CSV table of C-alpha atoms and ligand atoms in Angstrom, one decimal:
chain,number,residue,atom,x,y,z
N,20,MET,CA,15.0,-14.0,17.3
N,21,ILE,CA,14.2,-16.5,14.5
N,22,CYS,CA,10.8,-16.2,13.0
N,23,LEU,CA,9.0,-18.5,10.6
N,24,GLY,CA,6.3,-17.0,8.3
N,25,ILE,CA,3.6,-19.0,6.4
N,26,GLU,CA,1.6,-17.6,3.5
N,27,SER,CA,-1.3,-19.3,1.8
N,28,THR,CA,-4.0,-16.7,1.1
N,29,ALA,CA,-4.5,-17.8,-2.6
N,30,HIS,CA,-2.5,-19.6,-5.2
N,31,THR,CA,0.9,-19.4,-3.5
N,32,LEU,CA,2.2,-21.4,-0.6
N,33,GLY,CA,5.1,-19.4,0.8
N,34,ILE,CA,7.4,-20.2,3.8
N,35,GLY,CA,10.0,-17.7,4.9
N,36,ILE,CA,12.4,-17.4,7.8
N,37,CYS,CA,14.0,-14.3,9.2
N,38,LYS,CA,16.5,-13.7,12.0
N,39,ASP,CA,16.2,-10.4,13.8
N,40,GLY,CA,14.4,-9.1,10.8
N,41,ALA,CA,17.0,-10.2,8.2
N,42,ILE,CA,15.6,-12.7,5.6
N,43,LEU,CA,17.3,-16.1,5.7
N,44,ALA,CA,14.9,-18.0,3.4
N,45,ASN,CA,12.0,-17.3,1.1
N,46,GLU,CA,10.6,-20.5,-0.5
N,47,TYR,CA,7.4,-20.5,-2.5
N,48,LYS,CA,5.4,-22.8,-4.8
N,49,SER,CA,2.4,-21.7,-6.7
N,50,TYR,CA,-0.6,-23.7,-7.8
N,51,SER,CA,-0.9,-23.1,-11.5
N,52,GLN,CA,-4.6,-22.6,-12.3
N,53,PRO,CA,-6.3,-24.2,-15.2
N,54,PHE,CA,-7.6,-22.0,-18.0
N,55,GLY,CA,-10.7,-20.1,-16.7
N,56,GLY,CA,-9.8,-19.8,-13.1
N,57,MET,CA,-8.9,-21.6,-9.9
N,58,LYS,CA,-11.0,-23.7,-7.5
N,59,PRO,CA,-10.0,-22.7,-3.9
N,60,GLY,CA,-10.3,-26.3,-2.7
N,61,ASP,CA,-7.8,-27.5,-5.4
N,62,ALA,CA,-5.3,-24.8,-4.4
N,63,ALA,CA,-5.7,-25.7,-0.7
N,64,ASP,CA,-5.0,-29.4,-1.6
N,65,PHE,CA,-1.9,-28.2,-3.5
N,66,HIS,CA,-0.7,-26.3,-0.4
N,67,SER,CA,-1.3,-29.2,2.0
N,68,VAL,CA,0.6,-31.6,-0.3
N,69,ASN,CA,3.6,-29.3,-0.6
N,70,PHE,CA,3.7,-28.0,2.9
N,71,ASP,CA,6.2,-30.4,4.4
N,72,GLU,CA,8.6,-30.2,1.5
N,73,LEU,CA,8.5,-26.4,1.4
N,74,LEU,CA,9.0,-26.1,5.2
N,75,ASN,CA,12.0,-28.4,5.0
N,76,ALA,CA,13.4,-26.4,2.0
N,77,ALA,CA,13.1,-23.2,4.0
N,78,LEU,CA,14.6,-24.6,7.1
N,79,SER,CA,17.6,-26.0,5.3
N,80,LYS,CA,18.1,-22.8,3.3
N,81,ALA,CA,18.2,-20.9,6.5
N,82,ASN,CA,20.2,-23.6,8.3
N,83,VAL,CA,17.7,-23.6,11.1
N,84,GLU,CA,15.9,-26.4,13.0
N,85,LEU,CA,12.3,-26.2,14.1
N,86,SER,CA,13.3,-26.3,17.7
N,87,GLN,CA,15.3,-23.1,17.2
N,88,LEU,CA,12.3,-21.0,16.2
N,89,ASN,CA,11.2,-18.2,18.5
N,90,LEU,CA,8.1,-16.9,16.7
N,91,ILE,CA,5.6,-18.0,14.0
N,92,GLY,CA,3.5,-15.8,11.8
N,93,TYR,CA,0.8,-16.8,9.4
N,94,SER,CA,-1.5,-15.0,7.0
N,95,LYS,CA,-4.9,-14.6,8.7
N,96,GLY,CA,-6.6,-13.0,5.7
N,97,PRO,CA,-7.9,-11.7,3.5
N,98,GLY,CA,-8.0,-14.6,1.1
N,99,MET,CA,-9.8,-17.8,0.2
N,100,ALA,CA,-10.9,-19.7,3.3
N,101,PRO,CA,-9.8,-23.2,2.2
N,102,CYS,CA,-6.3,-21.8,1.4
N,103,LEU,CA,-6.1,-19.7,4.6
N,104,ARG,CA,-6.8,-22.8,6.7
N,105,ILE,CA,-3.6,-24.5,5.5
N,106,SER,CA,-1.2,-21.8,6.9
N,107,ARG,CA,-3.3,-21.3,10.0
N,108,THR,CA,-3.4,-25.0,10.8
N,109,GLY,CA,0.3,-25.5,10.1
N,110,ALA,CA,1.2,-22.5,12.2
N,111,LEU,CA,-1.0,-23.5,15.1
N,112,LEU,CA,0.3,-27.0,15.1
N,113,LEU,CA,4.0,-25.9,15.2
N,114,SER,CA,3.2,-23.2,17.7
N,115,THR,CA,1.5,-25.7,20.1
N,116,HIS,CA,4.0,-28.5,19.6
N,117,TYR,CA,7.1,-26.3,20.1
N,118,LYS,CA,5.4,-23.8,22.5
N,119,ILE,CA,6.3,-20.8,20.3
N,120,PRO,CA,4.2,-17.6,20.2
N,121,LEU,CA,2.0,-17.0,17.2
N,122,VAL,CA,1.2,-13.8,15.3
N,123,PRO,CA,-1.8,-13.7,12.9
N,124,VAL,CA,-0.7,-11.3,10.1
N,125,HIS,CA,-2.8,-9.3,7.7
N,126,HIS,CA,-1.7,-10.3,4.2
N,127,SER,CA,-1.7,-6.7,2.9
N,128,VAL,CA,0.1,-5.3,5.9
N,129,ALA,CA,2.8,-7.8,5.2
N,130,HIS,CA,3.0,-6.7,1.5
N,131,ILE,CA,3.5,-3.2,2.8
N,132,GLU,CA,5.9,-3.8,5.8
N,133,ILE,CA,8.4,-5.8,3.8
N,134,GLY,CA,8.5,-3.0,1.3
N,135,VAL,CA,9.0,-0.4,4.0
N,136,HIS,CA,11.8,-2.5,5.5
N,137,GLU,CA,13.5,-3.2,2.2
N,138,CYS,CA,13.4,0.4,1.1
N,139,LYS,CA,14.4,1.7,4.6
N,140,PHE,CA,11.4,4.0,4.6
N,141,LYS,CA,9.8,5.6,7.6
N,142,ASP,CA,6.3,6.8,6.8
N,143,PRO,CA,5.4,6.5,3.1
N,144,LEU,CA,2.3,7.0,1.0
N,145,VAL,CA,1.7,3.4,0.1
N,146,VAL,CA,0.5,2.4,-3.4
N,147,TYR,CA,-0.5,-1.2,-2.9
N,148,VAL,CA,-1.4,-2.9,-6.2
N,149,SER,CA,-2.0,-6.7,-6.3
N,150,GLY,CA,-4.5,-9.3,-7.4
N,151,GLY,CA,-7.5,-8.6,-5.3
N,152,ASN,CA,-6.5,-5.2,-3.9
N,153,THR,CA,-5.5,-1.8,-5.2
N,154,GLN,CA,-5.3,0.9,-2.5
N,155,LEU,CA,-3.6,4.1,-1.5
N,156,LEU,CA,-2.8,4.1,2.2
N,157,VAL,CA,-1.0,5.8,5.0
N,158,LYS,CA,-0.3,4.6,8.5
N,159,LYS,CA,-2.2,6.5,11.3
N,160,ASN,CA,-2.5,5.6,14.9
N,161,ASP,CA,-1.0,2.1,14.4
N,162,HIS,CA,-3.4,1.2,11.6
N,163,TYR,CA,-3.4,1.7,7.9
N,164,THR,CA,-6.0,4.1,6.6
N,165,VAL,CA,-7.3,3.8,3.0
N,166,LEU,CA,-7.3,7.1,1.2
N,167,GLY,CA,-8.4,5.7,-2.1
N,168,GLU,CA,-9.1,2.4,-3.7
N,169,THR,CA,-10.6,0.5,-6.6
N,170,LEU,CA,-14.3,0.8,-6.8
N,171,ASP,CA,-14.6,-2.6,-8.4
N,172,ILE,CA,-11.8,-5.2,-9.0
N,173,GLY,CA,-8.2,-5.1,-8.1
N,174,MET,CA,-5.7,-4.2,-10.9
N,175,GLY,CA,-4.1,-7.6,-10.9
N,176,ASN,CA,-7.5,-9.4,-11.3
N,177,ALA,CA,-8.3,-6.9,-14.1
N,178,ILE,CA,-5.0,-7.8,-15.9
N,179,ASP,CA,-5.6,-11.5,-15.4
N,180,THR,CA,-9.2,-11.2,-16.8
N,181,LEU,CA,-7.7,-9.4,-19.8
N,182,ALA,CA,-5.2,-12.1,-20.3
N,183,ARG,CA,-8.0,-14.7,-20.3
N,184,GLU,CA,-10.0,-12.6,-22.8
N,185,MET,CA,-6.8,-12.8,-25.0
N,186,ASN,CA,-6.9,-16.6,-24.6
N,187,LEU,CA,-3.3,-16.5,-23.2
N,188,GLU,CA,-2.2,-19.9,-21.8
N,189,LYS,CA,-0.7,-18.1,-18.8
N,190,ALA,CA,-3.3,-15.6,-17.6
N,191,HIS,CA,-0.8,-13.5,-15.7
N,192,GLY,CA,0.4,-9.9,-15.6
N,193,GLY,CA,4.0,-10.9,-16.5
N,194,GLU,CA,2.6,-12.1,-19.9
N,195,ILE,CA,0.7,-8.9,-20.5
N,196,GLU,CA,3.8,-6.9,-19.6
N,197,ARG,CA,5.8,-8.9,-22.2
N,198,ILE,CA,3.2,-8.6,-24.9
N,199,ALA,CA,2.8,-4.8,-24.3
N,200,LYS,CA,6.4,-4.1,-25.2
N,201,THR,CA,5.7,-3.8,-28.9
N,202,GLY,CA,2.2,-2.2,-28.7
N,203,LYS,CA,0.9,1.2,-29.8
N,204,TYR,CA,-1.6,3.4,-28.0
N,205,ILE,CA,-5.4,3.1,-28.5
N,206,GLU,CA,-7.7,5.3,-26.5
N,207,LEU,CA,-9.5,3.5,-23.7
N,208,PRO,CA,-12.0,4.5,-20.9
N,209,TYR,CA,-10.3,6.3,-18.0
N,210,THR,CA,-12.1,6.2,-14.7
N,211,VAL,CA,-10.7,8.2,-11.7
N,212,LYS,CA,-13.0,9.7,-9.1
N,213,GLY,CA,-10.9,11.7,-6.6
N,214,MET,CA,-8.6,9.2,-5.1
N,215,ASP,CA,-10.7,6.2,-6.2
N,216,PHE,CA,-10.6,4.4,-9.5
N,217,ALA,CA,-12.3,1.5,-11.4
N,218,PHE,CA,-11.0,-1.1,-13.8
N,219,SER,CA,-13.8,-3.2,-15.0
N,220,GLY,CA,-15.0,-0.8,-17.8
N,221,LEU,CA,-11.5,-0.8,-19.1
N,222,VAL,CA,-11.4,-4.6,-19.3
N,223,THR,CA,-14.8,-4.7,-21.0
N,224,ARG,CA,-13.7,-2.2,-23.6
N,225,CYS,CA,-10.5,-4.1,-24.3
N,226,ALA,CA,-12.5,-7.3,-24.8
N,227,GLN,CA,-14.8,-5.5,-27.3
N,228,LEU,CA,-11.8,-4.1,-29.2
N,229,LEU,CA,-9.8,-7.4,-29.2
N,230,PRO,CA,-11.1,-8.9,-32.4
N,231,LYS,CA,-10.1,-5.8,-34.4
N,232,SER,CA,-6.8,-5.0,-32.6
N,233,THR,CA,-3.5,-6.7,-32.0
N,234,PRO,CA,-3.0,-8.2,-28.5
N,235,ALA,CA,0.2,-6.0,-28.3
N,236,ASP,CA,-1.8,-2.7,-28.8
N,237,ILE,CA,-4.5,-3.8,-26.3
N,238,ALA,CA,-1.9,-4.9,-23.7
N,239,TYR,CA,0.1,-1.7,-24.1
N,240,SER,CA,-2.9,0.6,-24.0
N,241,PHE,CA,-4.4,-1.2,-21.0
N,242,GLN,CA,-1.2,-0.8,-19.1
N,243,GLU,CA,-0.8,2.9,-20.0
N,244,THR,CA,-4.4,3.7,-19.1
N,245,ALA,CA,-4.7,1.7,-15.9
N,246,PHE,CA,-1.2,2.8,-14.6
N,247,ALA,CA,-1.9,6.5,-15.5
N,248,MET,CA,-5.2,6.3,-13.5
N,249,LEU,CA,-3.4,5.0,-10.5
N,250,CYS,CA,-0.7,7.6,-10.8
N,251,GLU,CA,-3.2,10.4,-11.0
N,252,ALA,CA,-5.0,9.2,-7.8
N,253,ALA,CA,-1.7,8.6,-6.0
N,254,GLU,CA,-0.5,12.1,-6.9
N,255,ARG,CA,-3.7,13.6,-5.5
N,256,ALA,CA,-3.2,11.5,-2.3
N,257,LEU,CA,0.4,12.8,-2.1
N,258,MET,CA,-0.8,16.4,-2.2
N,259,LEU,CA,-3.3,15.7,0.6
N,260,VAL,CA,-1.0,13.8,3.0
N,261,LYS,CA,2.3,15.5,2.1
N,262,LYS,CA,4.5,12.5,2.7
N,263,ASP,CA,8.1,12.5,1.4
N,264,GLU,CA,8.2,8.8,0.4
N,265,VAL,CA,6.1,6.8,-2.0
N,266,LEU,CA,6.2,3.0,-1.7
N,267,LEU,CA,4.9,0.8,-4.5
N,268,CYS,CA,4.1,-2.8,-3.4
N,269,GLY,CA,2.0,-5.9,-4.1
N,270,GLY,CA,2.1,-8.4,-6.9
N,271,VAL,CA,1.6,-5.9,-9.8
N,272,ALA,CA,4.4,-3.8,-8.4
N,273,GLN,CA,6.7,-6.3,-10.2
N,274,ASN,CA,5.7,-4.6,-13.5
N,275,SER,CA,8.6,-2.4,-14.7
N,276,ARG,CA,6.4,0.0,-16.6
N,277,LEU,CA,4.3,0.6,-13.5
N,278,GLN,CA,7.5,1.1,-11.5
N,279,GLU,CA,8.7,3.6,-14.1
N,280,MET,CA,5.5,5.6,-14.0
N,281,VAL,CA,5.1,5.8,-10.2
N,282,ARG,CA,8.9,6.7,-10.0
N,283,ALA,CA,8.4,9.5,-12.5
N,284,MET,CA,5.3,10.8,-10.6
N,285,SER,CA,7.3,10.7,-7.3
N,286,GLU,CA,10.4,12.5,-8.8
N,287,GLU,CA,8.2,15.2,-10.3
N,288,ASN,CA,6.9,15.8,-6.8
N,289,LYS,CA,10.4,15.7,-5.3
N,290,VAL,CA,9.6,12.7,-3.0
N,291,LYS,CA,11.6,9.4,-2.6
N,292,PHE,CA,10.3,6.4,-4.6
N,293,GLY,CA,10.8,2.8,-3.4
N,294,VAL,CA,9.8,-0.7,-4.5
N,295,ALA,CA,11.0,-4.0,-3.0
N,296,SER,CA,12.6,-6.6,-5.2
N,297,ASN,CA,10.2,-9.0,-7.0
N,298,PRO,CA,10.5,-12.0,-4.7
N,299,TYR,CA,9.1,-9.8,-1.9
N,300,ASN,CA,6.3,-8.2,-4.0
N,301,ARG,CA,4.8,-11.5,-5.2
N,302,ASP,CA,3.0,-13.5,-2.5
N,303,ASN,CA,5.7,-15.0,-0.3
N,304,GLY,CA,6.4,-16.3,3.2
N,305,ALA,CA,9.3,-13.9,4.0
N,306,MET,CA,6.9,-11.0,4.2
N,307,ILE,CA,4.8,-12.8,6.7
N,308,ALA,CA,7.9,-13.8,8.8
N,309,TYR,CA,9.3,-10.3,8.7
N,310,THR,CA,5.9,-8.7,9.6
N,311,ALA,CA,5.3,-11.1,12.5
N,312,TYR,CA,8.8,-10.2,13.8
N,313,TYR,CA,8.1,-6.5,13.3
N,314,LEU,CA,4.7,-6.6,15.1
N,315,HIS,CA,6.0,-8.8,17.9
N,316,ASN,CA,8.7,-6.3,18.6
N,317,LYS,CA,6.6,-3.2,18.1
N,318,TYR,CA,4.0,-4.5,20.6
N,319,LYS,CA,6.7,-5.7,23.0
N,320,GLY,CA,5.7,-9.4,22.7
N,321,ASN,CA,2.0,-8.6,23.3
N,322,TYR,CA,0.5,-8.2,19.8
N,323,PRO,CA,-3.1,-7.3,20.4
N,324,ASP,CA,-4.8,-9.8,18.1
N,325,LYS,CA,-5.0,-13.1,20.1
N,326,GLU,CA,-7.6,-14.7,17.9
N,327,TYR,CA,-5.7,-17.4,16.0
N,328,SER,CA,-8.4,-17.8,13.4
N,329,ILE,CA,-8.7,-17.0,9.7
N,330,ASN,CA,-10.6,-14.0,8.4
N,331,PRO,CA,-11.3,-14.2,4.6
N,332,LYS,CA,-12.7,-10.7,4.6
N,333,TYR,CA,-10.1,-9.1,6.9
N,334,ARG,CA,-10.1,-5.3,6.2
N,335,ILE,CA,-6.7,-3.6,6.5
N,336,GLU,CA,-8.2,-0.8,8.7
N,337,ASP,CA,-9.0,-3.5,11.3
N,338,ALA,CA,-5.4,-4.9,11.6
N,339,PRO,CA,-3.0,-3.5,14.2
N,340,ALA,CA,0.1,-2.4,12.3
B,1,ATP,P1,-3.8,-9.7,-2.9
B,1,ATP,O1,-2.4,-9.2,-2.3
B,1,ATP,O2,-4.6,-8.5,-3.3
B,1,ATP,O3,-4.5,-10.6,-2.0
B,1,ATP,P2,-2.8,-11.8,-4.4
B,1,ATP,O4,-2.3,-12.2,-3.1
B,1,ATP,O5,-3.8,-12.7,-5.1
B,1,ATP,O6,-3.4,-10.4,-4.3
B,1,ATP,P3,-0.2,-11.1,-5.4
B,1,ATP,O7,0.9,-12.1,-5.6
B,1,ATP,O8,0.0,-10.1,-4.4
B,1,ATP,O9,-1.6,-11.8,-5.4
B,1,ATP,O10,-0.4,-10.5,-6.9
B,1,ATP,C1,-0.7,-11.3,-8.0
B,1,ATP,C2,-1.1,-10.4,-9.1
B,1,ATP,O11,0.0,-9.7,-9.6
B,1,ATP,C3,-1.7,-11.2,-10.3
B,1,ATP,O12,-2.9,-10.6,-10.7
B,1,ATP,C4,-0.6,-11.1,-11.3
B,1,ATP,O13,-1.1,-11.2,-12.7
B,1,ATP,C5,0.0,-9.8,-11.0
B,1,ATP,N1,1.3,-9.6,-11.6
B,1,ATP,C6,2.4,-10.3,-11.3
B,1,ATP,N2,3.5,-9.9,-12.1
B,1,ATP,C7,3.0,-8.9,-12.8
B,1,ATP,C8,3.6,-8.0,-13.8
B,1,ATP,N3,4.8,-8.1,-14.2
B,1,ATP,N4,2.8,-7.1,-14.4
B,1,ATP,C9,1.5,-6.9,-14.0
B,1,ATP,N5,0.9,-7.7,-13.0
B,1,ATP,C10,1.6,-8.7,-12.5
B,2,FE2,FE1,-0.8,-10.7,-2.3
């Protein structure tokens, strides 16, 4: 079965193709936001302008023609409505024209399922850390249940805000990771409440300290503090659910220091640690293609969600998984 997956929840347009679950293509292109943030309409324009080229790039990489497709997945949400409409419209058009079944995929479920697949895991505690979301989850009765989550902003958004406070040209976690390498530790606010945590106080304190401190010290201390908070909450969740696998996934999971800390926490608790490779942790189309394939099979061709709409506020607990 050949499946096409289309992702456009935010700044990235991703088109992936898999055959019987094996990834054949994973093409993406990201709208680079101007300093200060992104206008959803501009990102959506970027996605529509690049759609055809990216689709053809994915098809030729996979050596597949549109008429050979057996299934199409698209990201239904959560995300920015103008951006979501691009993948949904593209998917609906192709599905109607070629008479191919459609699977509306929850973006976060896709971040998780591609990781489960890549790490060959069965039933992990999931540490999902990306731009808009930071959650600890387990699968229960064919849905993901949130055990703990950020009480304010997602860790990636916190990191990007910090990068903007530092006036970095590229407000991105990869830059903060690079700058942090030579930093020394400064004490910062640490907010964990059971299995929940919060990041905005940490960002505010970093912004206050910036004029007197080096960007390296701030970046380093931010990472050490935020990642330690997440590890503490994850360890508590692990004690509660007693899983023997920990999966780290989402855009921020590309950070090597975060990988190192979650791996250390897992090893101390004698459980397996897994993280997918970077192209599958950033926003991408392969995770949508794989997850659509996985869900189609799991539900024997009858995936329960037949509403081929978008849902900008789609909660993960509401998505069949
Ligand atoms: P969500 O999945 O919550 O909807 P998203 O789709 O906007 O988030 P992702 O691609 O999943 O985005 O994650 C993007 C986030 O990951 C950005 O905030 C980015 O700064 C962060 N990120 C990427 N690489 C790194 C890194 N090396 N270190 C820390 N953060 C990183
Ligand atoms: Fe994402």
